[in-house]
Coordinates of C-alpha atoms and ligand atoms in Angstrom, one line a residue:
M1 CA 191.2 -65.5 57.6
N2 CA 190.3 -63.0 60.2
T3 CA 188.8 -64.5 63.4
Q4 CA 186.8 -62.5 65.9
N5 CA 185.6 -63.4 69.1
C6 CA 182.2 -62.8 70.6
D7 CA 179.8 -64.6 73.5
V8 CA 177.0 -65.5 71.2
V9 CA 176.3 -66.0 67.4
I10 CA 172.9 -65.8 66.3
V11 CA 171.8 -67.5 62.8
G12 CA 169.0 -65.6 61.3
A13 CA 167.1 -62.1 61.9
G14 CA 163.6 -63.1 62.2
F15 CA 161.4 -62.7 65.0
S16 CA 163.6 -65.1 66.8
G17 CA 166.8 -63.5 66.1
L18 CA 165.7 -60.2 66.9
Y19 CA 164.1 -60.7 69.9
L20 CA 167.0 -62.7 71.1
L21 CA 169.5 -60.2 70.3
H22 CA 167.5 -57.4 72.0
R23 CA 167.5 -59.8 75.2
L24 CA 171.4 -60.7 75.2
R25 CA 172.4 -57.3 74.1
G26 CA 170.3 -55.6 77.2
L27 CA 172.5 -58.0 79.4
G28 CA 175.9 -57.2 78.0
Y29 CA 176.5 -60.0 76.0
S30 CA 178.6 -59.4 72.7
V31 CA 176.4 -60.7 70.1
R32 CA 176.8 -61.2 66.2
V33 CA 173.7 -62.0 64.0
F34 CA 173.9 -63.1 60.5
E35 CA 171.3 -63.0 58.3
A36 CA 171.1 -64.3 54.6
G37 CA 168.3 -61.9 53.6
D38 CA 169.3 -58.2 53.2
D39 CA 166.9 -57.0 55.9
V40 CA 165.2 -58.3 59.0
G41 CA 161.9 -60.5 58.9
G42 CA 162.6 -64.1 58.3
T43 CA 159.7 -66.0 57.3
W44 CA 157.7 -62.5 56.1
Y45 CA 160.9 -61.3 54.4
W46 CA 160.9 -64.2 51.9
N47 CA 157.5 -65.1 51.7
R48 CA 156.1 -62.2 49.7
Y49 CA 153.8 -63.9 47.2
P50 CA 150.4 -62.2 46.3
G51 CA 147.7 -62.8 49.3
A52 CA 150.6 -63.8 52.2
R53 CA 148.9 -63.1 55.2
C54 CA 149.2 -64.5 58.9
D55 CA 146.8 -67.2 60.1
V56 CA 147.0 -65.6 63.7
E57 CA 145.1 -62.8 64.6
S58 CA 147.5 -59.5 64.6
M59 CA 146.8 -58.8 68.4
Q60 CA 147.9 -61.9 69.4
Y61 CA 151.0 -62.5 66.6
S62 CA 152.9 -60.0 68.2
Y63 CA 155.8 -59.6 70.5
S64 CA 155.0 -59.2 74.2
F65 CA 158.2 -58.2 75.8
S66 CA 157.5 -54.6 75.6
E67 CA 154.4 -53.0 76.9
E68 CA 155.3 -49.6 75.2
L69 CA 155.9 -51.6 71.8
Q70 CA 152.3 -53.3 72.0
Q71 CA 150.8 -50.3 73.0
E72 CA 152.4 -47.9 70.2
W73 CA 151.6 -50.5 67.4
D74 CA 148.7 -50.2 65.3
W75 CA 147.6 -53.2 63.2
S76 CA 145.0 -52.1 60.4
E77 CA 143.4 -55.7 60.0
R78 CA 142.4 -58.7 62.1
F79 CA 144.7 -61.1 60.2
S80 CA 147.9 -59.0 59.0
A81 CA 149.1 -59.2 55.7
Q82 CA 152.8 -59.9 55.0
P83 CA 153.8 -56.1 54.0
E84 CA 152.5 -55.1 57.5
I85 CA 154.0 -57.8 59.5
L86 CA 157.1 -57.0 57.5
E87 CA 156.9 -53.4 58.5
Y88 CA 156.3 -54.3 62.0
A89 CA 159.8 -56.4 62.0
N90 CA 161.4 -53.3 60.6
H91 CA 160.0 -51.1 63.3
V92 CA 160.9 -53.5 65.9
A93 CA 164.4 -53.4 64.5
D94 CA 165.0 -49.7 64.8
R95 CA 162.6 -48.9 67.8
F96 CA 165.3 -51.4 69.5
D97 CA 168.4 -50.4 67.7
L98 CA 169.0 -53.9 66.2
R99 CA 170.5 -53.5 63.1
R100 CA 173.8 -52.3 63.9
G101 CA 174.5 -56.1 65.6
I102 CA 173.3 -57.8 62.1
E103 CA 175.1 -58.9 58.9
F104 CA 173.0 -58.6 56.2
S105 CA 173.3 -60.8 53.2
T106 CA 175.5 -63.0 54.9
T107 CA 175.1 -67.0 55.0
V108 CA 176.3 -69.1 57.8
T109 CA 178.0 -72.1 56.0
A110 CA 179.6 -74.0 59.0
A111 CA 179.5 -73.9 62.7
H112 CA 182.3 -76.5 64.1
F113 CA 182.8 -76.9 68.2
N114 CA 186.3 -76.9 69.1
E115 CA 186.9 -79.1 72.2
E116 CA 189.7 -77.8 73.4
S117 CA 188.5 -74.0 73.6
Q118 CA 185.2 -75.3 74.1
R119 CA 184.1 -72.5 71.9
W120 CA 182.3 -72.6 68.4
T121 CA 183.8 -71.7 65.1
V122 CA 181.3 -70.2 62.8
T123 CA 182.2 -69.5 59.0
T124 CA 180.3 -67.5 56.4
D125 CA 179.7 -67.1 52.8
K126 CA 181.6 -63.6 52.9
G127 CA 185.0 -65.8 54.5
E128 CA 184.5 -64.5 58.0
S129 CA 185.0 -66.7 60.6
L130 CA 184.1 -66.1 64.1
S131 CA 184.8 -67.9 67.5
A132 CA 181.7 -68.0 70.0
Q133 CA 180.8 -69.3 73.4
F134 CA 177.4 -69.8 72.2
C135 CA 175.8 -70.6 68.6
V136 CA 171.9 -70.1 68.5
M137 CA 170.0 -71.4 65.1
A138 CA 167.2 -69.0 64.8
T139 CA 166.8 -70.5 61.9
G140 CA 163.0 -70.7 61.3
C141 CA 160.9 -73.7 60.9
I142 CA 159.9 -73.3 57.5
S143 CA 162.7 -71.5 55.7
A144 CA 164.2 -74.0 53.0
A145 CA 161.9 -73.8 50.1
Q146 CA 161.6 -77.1 48.0
T147 CA 161.0 -77.2 44.4
P148 CA 160.5 -80.8 43.1
E149 CA 162.9 -82.0 40.5
F150 CA 161.1 -81.9 37.8
E151 CA 162.6 -83.2 34.6
G152 CA 162.8 -80.0 31.8
L153 CA 162.7 -77.5 34.3
A154 CA 165.8 -76.1 33.0
D155 CA 164.6 -75.8 29.4
Y156 CA 161.1 -74.0 30.4
R157 CA 161.2 -70.3 28.6
G158 CA 158.7 -68.6 30.7
T159 CA 159.1 -67.5 34.4
T160 CA 159.1 -69.8 37.6
Y161 CA 158.5 -68.3 41.2
H162 CA 158.3 -70.2 44.3
T163 CA 156.2 -68.8 46.8
G164 CA 158.6 -69.3 49.7
N165 CA 161.2 -67.0 47.8
W166 CA 159.3 -64.5 46.2
P167 CA 160.9 -61.6 44.2
H168 CA 160.9 -58.2 46.1
E169 CA 159.6 -56.2 42.8
E170 CA 155.9 -56.1 42.4
I171 CA 155.1 -58.6 39.5
D172 CA 152.0 -57.8 36.9
F173 CA 150.4 -61.1 36.0
T174 CA 147.9 -59.2 33.7
G175 CA 147.4 -61.0 30.7
K176 CA 149.5 -64.0 31.7
R177 CA 148.3 -67.7 31.4
I178 CA 149.7 -68.8 35.0
A179 CA 150.2 -72.4 36.6
V180 CA 149.8 -72.8 40.2
I181 CA 151.5 -76.1 41.5
G182 CA 150.2 -77.0 45.0
T183 CA 147.5 -76.6 47.1
G184 CA 148.8 -75.9 50.7
S185 CA 148.6 -72.6 52.7
S186 CA 150.6 -70.6 50.1
A187 CA 148.6 -71.5 47.2
I188 CA 145.5 -71.2 48.9
Q189 CA 146.3 -67.6 49.9
A190 CA 148.0 -66.8 46.5
I191 CA 145.4 -68.4 44.2
P192 CA 142.4 -65.8 44.9
V193 CA 144.8 -63.1 44.1
L194 CA 146.4 -64.7 41.1
A195 CA 143.0 -65.0 39.4
E196 CA 142.1 -61.4 39.8
Q197 CA 145.3 -60.4 37.6
A198 CA 145.9 -63.0 35.4
E199 CA 144.3 -64.1 32.1
H200 CA 143.9 -67.7 33.2
V201 CA 145.3 -69.5 36.2
T202 CA 145.4 -73.6 36.4
V203 CA 145.8 -75.0 39.7
F204 CA 147.5 -78.4 40.1
Q205 CA 146.3 -80.4 42.8
R206 CA 147.5 -83.3 44.1
T207 CA 146.0 -83.3 47.8
P208 CA 143.2 -81.2 48.1
N209 CA 143.4 -79.1 51.7
Y210 CA 140.6 -78.3 54.3
S211 CA 140.8 -74.6 54.3
L212 CA 138.5 -72.1 56.6
P213 CA 137.6 -68.6 56.1
S214 CA 139.5 -66.1 57.8
R215 CA 136.7 -63.5 58.0
N216 CA 139.3 -60.7 57.9
G217 CA 138.2 -57.3 58.0
P218 CA 139.7 -53.8 59.0
M219 CA 140.8 -53.7 62.9
T220 CA 138.2 -51.9 65.0
E221 CA 139.4 -49.7 67.7
D222 CA 137.1 -51.4 70.1
Y223 CA 138.6 -54.7 69.4
A224 CA 142.2 -53.5 69.4
N225 CA 141.6 -51.4 73.0
S226 CA 139.9 -54.8 74.3
W227 CA 143.6 -56.2 73.9
K228 CA 145.4 -53.3 74.7
D229 CA 143.8 -52.2 77.7
N230 CA 144.3 -55.6 79.3
Y231 CA 147.4 -57.1 77.4
A232 CA 149.3 -58.0 80.5
A233 CA 147.2 -60.6 81.7
L234 CA 145.7 -61.8 78.0
R235 CA 149.4 -62.5 77.1
E236 CA 149.7 -64.4 80.5
E237 CA 146.7 -66.4 79.8
Q238 CA 147.8 -66.9 76.1
R239 CA 151.0 -68.5 77.2
H240 CA 149.4 -71.3 79.0
T241 CA 147.0 -72.3 76.4
P242 CA 147.5 -75.1 74.1
K243 CA 148.1 -73.2 71.0
G244 CA 149.4 -70.1 72.4
A245 CA 146.2 -68.4 71.4
L246 CA 143.1 -67.2 73.2
G247 CA 139.6 -67.5 71.9
E248 CA 139.6 -70.7 70.3
F249 CA 139.7 -73.8 72.9
R250 CA 136.9 -75.5 74.3
N251 CA 137.6 -77.9 77.0
I252 CA 134.8 -80.1 76.2
S253 CA 134.7 -83.8 74.4
G254 CA 132.8 -83.9 71.1
I255 CA 132.1 -87.8 71.7
G256 CA 128.1 -87.8 72.2
A257 CA 127.7 -84.1 71.4
A258 CA 124.1 -83.5 70.3
D259 CA 123.8 -82.8 66.5
D260 CA 122.3 -79.2 67.4
E261 CA 125.0 -78.4 69.8
R262 CA 127.5 -79.5 67.3
A263 CA 126.0 -77.8 64.4
T264 CA 125.5 -74.3 66.2
A265 CA 129.2 -74.6 67.6
Y266 CA 130.4 -75.0 63.8
E267 CA 128.4 -72.6 62.1
E268 CA 129.5 -70.0 64.8
R269 CA 133.1 -71.1 64.6
W270 CA 132.9 -70.8 60.6
D271 CA 131.3 -67.7 60.6
R272 CA 133.9 -66.3 63.2
G273 CA 136.7 -66.9 60.9
G274 CA 140.1 -68.3 61.5
S275 CA 141.2 -71.6 62.8
A276 CA 138.5 -71.6 65.6
L277 CA 136.6 -74.4 64.3
L278 CA 139.4 -76.8 65.4
G279 CA 139.1 -75.8 68.6
S280 CA 135.3 -76.8 69.0
Y281 CA 136.0 -80.1 71.0
R282 CA 139.2 -80.9 72.9
D283 CA 139.4 -84.1 71.2
M284 CA 139.1 -82.8 67.4
L285 CA 142.9 -84.2 66.8
V286 CA 142.1 -87.6 69.1
D287 CA 139.2 -88.6 68.1
E288 CA 138.4 -89.8 64.3
S289 CA 134.6 -89.9 65.0
V290 CA 134.6 -86.4 66.4
N291 CA 137.2 -85.0 63.6
E292 CA 135.1 -86.9 60.8
T293 CA 132.1 -84.3 61.5
A294 CA 134.3 -81.3 61.4
A295 CA 135.6 -82.5 58.1
E296 CA 132.3 -83.3 56.9
F297 CA 130.9 -79.8 58.0
V298 CA 133.7 -78.3 55.8
R299 CA 133.4 -80.4 52.7
D300 CA 129.6 -79.7 53.1
K301 CA 130.6 -75.9 53.1
I302 CA 133.0 -76.6 49.9
R303 CA 129.9 -78.1 48.0
T304 CA 127.7 -75.3 49.0
I305 CA 130.1 -72.6 47.7
V306 CA 131.5 -74.1 44.6
K307 CA 129.1 -74.1 41.7
D308 CA 130.4 -77.1 39.4
P309 CA 129.5 -80.1 41.8
Q310 CA 132.4 -82.2 40.1
V311 CA 135.1 -79.4 41.1
A312 CA 133.4 -79.2 44.5
E313 CA 134.4 -82.9 45.1
L314 CA 137.7 -82.6 44.0
L315 CA 138.4 -79.5 46.2
A316 CA 136.7 -81.2 49.2
A317 CA 139.7 -83.3 51.1
K318 CA 139.1 -86.6 52.1
G319 CA 141.2 -89.7 53.5
Y320 CA 142.9 -87.8 56.3
P321 CA 141.6 -86.0 59.3
I322 CA 141.2 -82.3 59.4
G323 CA 143.9 -80.5 61.0
T324 CA 146.4 -83.1 60.7
K325 CA 148.1 -81.2 57.8
R326 CA 148.3 -77.7 59.0
I327 CA 144.9 -76.0 58.4
C328 CA 144.7 -73.3 55.7
I329 CA 143.0 -70.2 56.5
D330 CA 141.8 -68.3 53.1
S331 CA 140.1 -65.1 52.1
G332 CA 137.7 -66.5 49.0
Y333 CA 139.7 -69.5 48.2
F334 CA 136.8 -72.0 47.0
E335 CA 134.9 -69.1 45.5
T336 CA 137.6 -68.4 43.2
F337 CA 136.8 -72.0 41.2
N338 CA 133.7 -70.2 40.3
R339 CA 135.7 -67.9 37.8
D340 CA 135.9 -68.3 34.2
N341 CA 139.4 -68.0 34.4
V342 CA 140.6 -70.4 36.7
A343 CA 140.6 -74.4 36.2
L344 CA 141.5 -77.2 38.7
V345 CA 143.5 -80.2 37.3
D346 CA 143.4 -83.2 39.6
L347 CA 147.1 -84.7 39.6
N348 CA 146.0 -88.4 41.0
D349 CA 145.4 -90.2 38.3
T350 CA 147.8 -87.8 35.7
P351 CA 150.6 -86.7 37.8
I352 CA 153.1 -83.9 36.1
D353 CA 155.3 -86.0 33.9
R354 CA 157.8 -82.9 33.1
I355 CA 157.9 -79.1 32.5
T356 CA 158.3 -78.6 28.7
P357 CA 159.8 -75.3 27.2
N358 CA 156.2 -73.7 26.8
G359 CA 154.7 -75.0 30.0
L360 CA 154.1 -78.4 31.6
A361 CA 152.6 -82.0 30.6
T362 CA 150.8 -84.4 33.1
T363 CA 150.7 -87.9 31.7
G364 CA 147.4 -86.9 30.2
R365 CA 148.0 -83.7 28.7
S366 CA 150.0 -80.8 27.6
F367 CA 149.5 -77.1 28.8
D368 CA 150.9 -73.9 27.9
F369 CA 152.0 -71.1 30.3
D370 CA 153.7 -67.8 30.7
A371 CA 154.4 -68.2 34.3
I372 CA 154.8 -71.4 36.7
V373 CA 154.1 -70.9 40.4
F374 CA 155.6 -73.6 42.5
A375 CA 153.6 -73.3 45.7
T376 CA 155.5 -76.7 46.9
G377 CA 156.6 -75.9 50.2
F378 CA 159.7 -76.4 52.4
D379 CA 161.9 -79.2 53.6
A380 CA 160.6 -78.0 57.2
M381 CA 162.4 -77.9 60.7
T382 CA 165.2 -79.5 59.5
G383 CA 166.1 -78.4 55.9
T384 CA 167.8 -75.2 57.0
L385 CA 169.9 -76.7 59.7
F386 CA 171.3 -79.3 57.3
K387 CA 172.4 -76.7 54.8
I388 CA 174.8 -75.5 57.3
D389 CA 177.8 -77.9 58.0
I390 CA 177.2 -78.2 61.8
Q391 CA 179.7 -80.4 63.7
G392 CA 179.8 -81.1 67.3
L393 CA 181.8 -83.1 69.7
G394 CA 184.5 -85.5 67.7
G395 CA 183.5 -83.9 64.7
A396 CA 180.0 -85.5 64.6
T397 CA 177.7 -83.8 61.8
L398 CA 174.3 -82.9 62.7
R399 CA 173.3 -84.4 59.4
D400 CA 174.8 -87.9 60.6
K401 CA 173.3 -87.6 63.9
W402 CA 169.9 -87.0 62.8
Q403 CA 169.9 -89.2 59.6
A404 CA 167.0 -91.3 61.5
G405 CA 165.2 -87.9 62.2
P406 CA 165.7 -84.9 64.3
R407 CA 166.8 -85.9 68.0
T408 CA 166.7 -83.1 70.6
Y409 CA 166.3 -82.5 74.1
L410 CA 162.9 -80.3 74.5
G411 CA 163.6 -79.2 70.9
L412 CA 166.1 -76.6 72.7
M413 CA 169.5 -78.6 72.1
T414 CA 170.8 -81.5 71.1
E415 CA 173.2 -84.3 72.4
A416 CA 176.7 -83.8 71.5
F417 CA 176.3 -80.4 70.3
P418 CA 177.3 -78.3 73.6
N419 CA 176.3 -74.7 73.4
L420 CA 174.3 -74.9 70.3
F421 CA 170.5 -74.0 71.1
M422 CA 167.7 -74.0 68.7
I423 CA 164.9 -71.5 68.7
T424 CA 161.4 -73.9 68.2
G425 CA 163.8 -76.5 67.2
P426 CA 162.1 -79.9 66.3
G427 CA 160.8 -81.6 69.5
S428 CA 159.5 -78.2 70.6
P429 CA 155.5 -77.1 70.0
S430 CA 156.8 -74.6 67.5
V431 CA 154.4 -74.8 64.4
L432 CA 151.5 -76.3 65.9
T433 CA 151.2 -72.9 68.1
N434 CA 151.2 -69.0 67.9
M435 CA 155.1 -68.9 66.8
M436 CA 155.3 -65.3 68.5
V437 CA 154.3 -67.2 71.8
S438 CA 156.7 -70.0 71.3
I439 CA 159.5 -68.0 70.3
E440 CA 159.5 -65.6 73.2
Q441 CA 159.5 -68.7 75.3
H442 CA 162.6 -70.5 73.9
V443 CA 164.5 -67.0 73.8
D444 CA 163.6 -66.5 77.5
W445 CA 164.2 -70.0 78.4
V446 CA 168.2 -69.6 76.4
T447 CA 168.8 -66.3 78.0
D448 CA 168.1 -67.5 81.6
C449 CA 170.1 -70.5 80.7
L450 CA 173.2 -68.1 79.6
E451 CA 172.6 -66.0 83.0
H452 CA 172.8 -69.4 85.0
M453 CA 175.9 -70.3 83.2
R454 CA 177.4 -66.6 83.7
A455 CA 176.5 -66.6 87.4
D456 CA 178.2 -70.0 88.0
G457 CA 181.3 -69.8 86.0
L458 CA 179.9 -72.7 83.8
A459 CA 181.6 -73.0 80.3
T460 CA 179.3 -75.5 78.4
I461 CA 176.1 -77.0 78.4
A462 CA 174.6 -80.2 76.6
P463 CA 171.6 -82.5 77.1
T464 CA 172.4 -86.2 78.3
L465 CA 171.6 -88.8 76.0
P466 CA 169.4 -90.3 78.1
A467 CA 167.3 -87.2 78.9
Q468 CA 167.3 -86.9 75.0
D469 CA 166.2 -90.6 74.1
E470 CA 163.5 -90.2 76.8
W471 CA 162.2 -86.8 75.2
V472 CA 162.4 -88.2 71.7
E473 CA 160.4 -91.1 73.0
H474 CA 157.9 -88.8 75.1
V475 CA 157.2 -86.7 71.4
N476 CA 156.8 -89.7 69.7
V477 CA 154.2 -91.3 71.9
V478 CA 152.2 -88.2 72.6
A479 CA 151.9 -87.7 68.7
H480 CA 150.7 -90.9 68.2
R481 CA 148.0 -90.6 70.7
T482 CA 146.6 -87.9 68.2
L483 CA 145.4 -88.3 64.7
F484 CA 148.6 -86.2 63.6
P485 CA 150.4 -89.1 62.0
K486 CA 147.5 -90.1 60.1
A487 CA 148.3 -87.4 57.3
A488 CA 151.2 -87.5 55.0
S489 CA 152.4 -84.1 56.0
W490 CA 155.3 -81.8 56.3
Y491 CA 155.0 -82.1 60.1
M492 CA 155.8 -85.9 59.3
G493 CA 158.5 -85.1 56.6
A494 CA 156.3 -86.9 54.2
N495 CA 156.7 -84.1 51.6
I496 CA 160.5 -84.5 50.8
P497 CA 161.7 -87.6 49.4
G498 CA 163.7 -89.8 51.4
K499 CA 163.1 -88.0 54.6
P500 CA 162.1 -90.2 57.7
R501 CA 158.7 -90.1 58.5
I502 CA 158.9 -88.8 62.0
F503 CA 156.4 -86.3 63.8
M504 CA 158.7 -83.4 64.4
P505 CA 157.1 -81.0 66.5
Y506 CA 155.8 -81.7 70.2
V507 CA 151.8 -82.2 70.4
G508 CA 151.6 -81.3 74.2
G509 CA 150.6 -78.0 73.8
A510 CA 152.7 -74.6 74.5
G511 CA 151.1 -74.4 78.3
T512 CA 152.3 -77.9 79.2
Y513 CA 155.7 -77.6 77.3
R514 CA 156.4 -74.3 79.3
K515 CA 155.9 -76.1 82.3
I516 CA 157.9 -79.1 81.6
C517 CA 160.6 -76.4 80.3
D518 CA 160.4 -74.4 83.8
D519 CA 160.4 -77.8 85.6
V520 CA 163.7 -78.8 84.2
V521 CA 165.1 -75.7 85.4
A522 CA 163.5 -75.7 88.7
D523 CA 165.0 -79.3 89.3
G524 CA 168.5 -77.9 88.4
Y525 CA 168.5 -78.2 84.7
K526 CA 167.6 -81.7 84.8
G527 CA 168.8 -83.7 81.9
F528 CA 171.4 -81.2 81.0
D529 CA 175.1 -81.3 81.9
F530 CA 177.3 -78.6 82.3
L531 CA 181.0 -78.3 82.4
P532 CA 182.7 -75.6 84.4
G533 CA 184.8 -72.9 82.8
T534 CA 188.5 -73.2 82.4
D535 CA 189.2 -70.4 85.0
R536 CA 187.2 -72.5 87.7
V537 CA 189.2 -75.4 86.7
A538 CA 192.6 -73.8 87.2
A539 CA 191.2 -72.3 90.6
A540 CA 190.0 -75.8 91.7
E541 CA 193.3 -77.2 91.1
Ligands
LIG601 O1 153.4 -75.7 51.7 P1 152.6 -77.2 51.9 P2 152.7 -74.3 51.6 N1 153.6 -82.1 42.6 O2 153.9 -78.2 52.1 C1 151.9 -79.7 46.6 C2 152.8 -71.9 56.5 N2 152.3 -71.0 55.9 O3 154.0 -73.4 51.3 O4 149.9 -82.4 49.8 C3 152.5 -82.0 42.7 O5 151.8 -77.2 52.7 C4 151.8 -80.4 47.7 O6 151.1 -81.8 47.6 P3 150.8 -83.0 48.8 C5 152.1 -73.1 57.1 O7 152.4 -73.7 58.4 C6 151.9 -70.3 56.9 O8 151.4 -73.9 51.2 O9 152.3 -83.5 48.9 N3 152.2 -80.8 44.0 C7 150.9 -79.6 48.4 O10 149.8 -79.3 48.2 C8 152.1 -74.4 56.1 O11 151.5 -75.2 56.4 C9 151.0 -69.2 56.1 O12 150.2 -84.0 47.7 C10 153.3 -81.1 44.7 C11 151.8 -78.2 48.3 O13 152.5 -78.8 46.9 C12 153.2 -74.1 55.6 O14 153.7 -72.7 55.7 C13 150.8 -68.8 54.9 C14 154.3 -81.7 44.5 C15 152.9 -77.6 49.2 O15 152.1 -77.4 50.6 C16 153.8 -74.8 54.2 O16 152.7 -74.1 53.3 C17 151.5 -70.0 54.1 C18 154.5 -82.3 43.3 N4 155.6 -82.9 42.7 C19 152.4 -70.9 54.5 N5 155.2 -81.4 45.4 C20 150.2 -68.3 57.2 O17 149.0 -68.0 57.3 C21 154.8 -80.6 46.2 N6 153.3 -80.6 46.0 C22 151.0 -68.0 58.5

């Protein structure tokens, strides 16, 4: 096997990998990027299902690292659709000449730390092997698509799709009878579009979701310019907010709020669109009584929109607080259930029993379908990492180390795996924030760390076990001060049979977290251990 050397291997060419490649190459590091897809874009490369769209405003869901880039790029809609975001990722790759550093259609299968050389040996499915001082997992938080193990699936005669791994060619559903399994964000975006094309769509729902209207529309020049004219200041403000996004958060309590104040706030935010409703009160995700007012407001909206009261009641989420499963942002989702060609099947009393050759059977009834769309989510935050055979000190595997749930220091590194970084790893705010802001913060932190090590001739960095234990405890404690653990969400690992129930992202907020990371550096990389390079050891001897 041909083994080559480089300074840094990056796994993944989504928004994390692209920016990291740009930064590190600019500083003179030799970098190799491996990407399983045949092009850039990460989550926006794979999630091509009809209706896929970002739930963060375009002017905010974009890189801030280049003033030229943010001035020259024009978004056509307030919330961008997947094709435009993918086009943006491609534009960035071309503009900064990133493609030549990326090996496409190549999956990293293993990464082993060699204690003697203090380097990572990274192996790919193409039989290539690389020796690198650093290995960075820019693998994304929700990139391992999950299809439940339904009996009979192999014998199904129709076509199956997964929203998280959608074909690249246009699929024409005209005249087709489709099943959609799942009612998470992906399903909620796809169903209205599928319903317009297909002869009939049957939606199989286990847990109804709270969804808010996007109020998406064309980008106006005035709105785009209100950002572009002031981007530097607005981006800086964004970085210090809890969600890494502006215009959402009111720093007032909802406890004891007057009925008319509350009603006005909710109506205004419902009309404004996006997830702003959740930012109406600072204790929305902490106090159950405040949360219930917003949850009931949304249920009432559903009862108004959906004409059949029984269907409306089935669609109205109950039993868990609003926002504790990722809030969905839709374009006409609830309205779609007023169409004649859309039906809702509640799986609570009659779950899916099996896939049949012609469709599927619940414990109550059989259905025939030409196609089944699995909108059944992802093995989030850890699934993609576990697909790679990652071995650290003493041959310890990441899978074994994290058997009881992911353990990291700051979501950036994990003990016993020196020089292995994660971008937006478990234990960092990641999916609870505007990912672009969190990605840039992590990439900048990692880059600064490498520069610090280069300047001081340091060979390895790894978190100490006490620092990691303390961080894991802190992540857990702050999560349990909120309502988040009350929902059986993918944040908790609850969607994967046998996965430990741990609240994986850090709820402390993007701004607070950034300060913690900066303080760690100011305190001499508190909680991290460095080992000097062999040159230095030799010199000292
Ligand atoms: O996946 P999900 P998703 N039988 O896990 C159901 C991001 N995203 O792909 O809730 C029947 O949310 C499951 O039911 P239940 C966003 O962060 C962002 O929709 O487990 N049903 C659920 O309804 C999002 O949160 C955007 O009871 C089964 C659904 O499948 C994340 O991706 C757009 C089942 C899975 O929902 C994941 O969203 C889209 C079974 N055996 C996605 N197994 C943006 O806008 C599972 N389900 C940026």
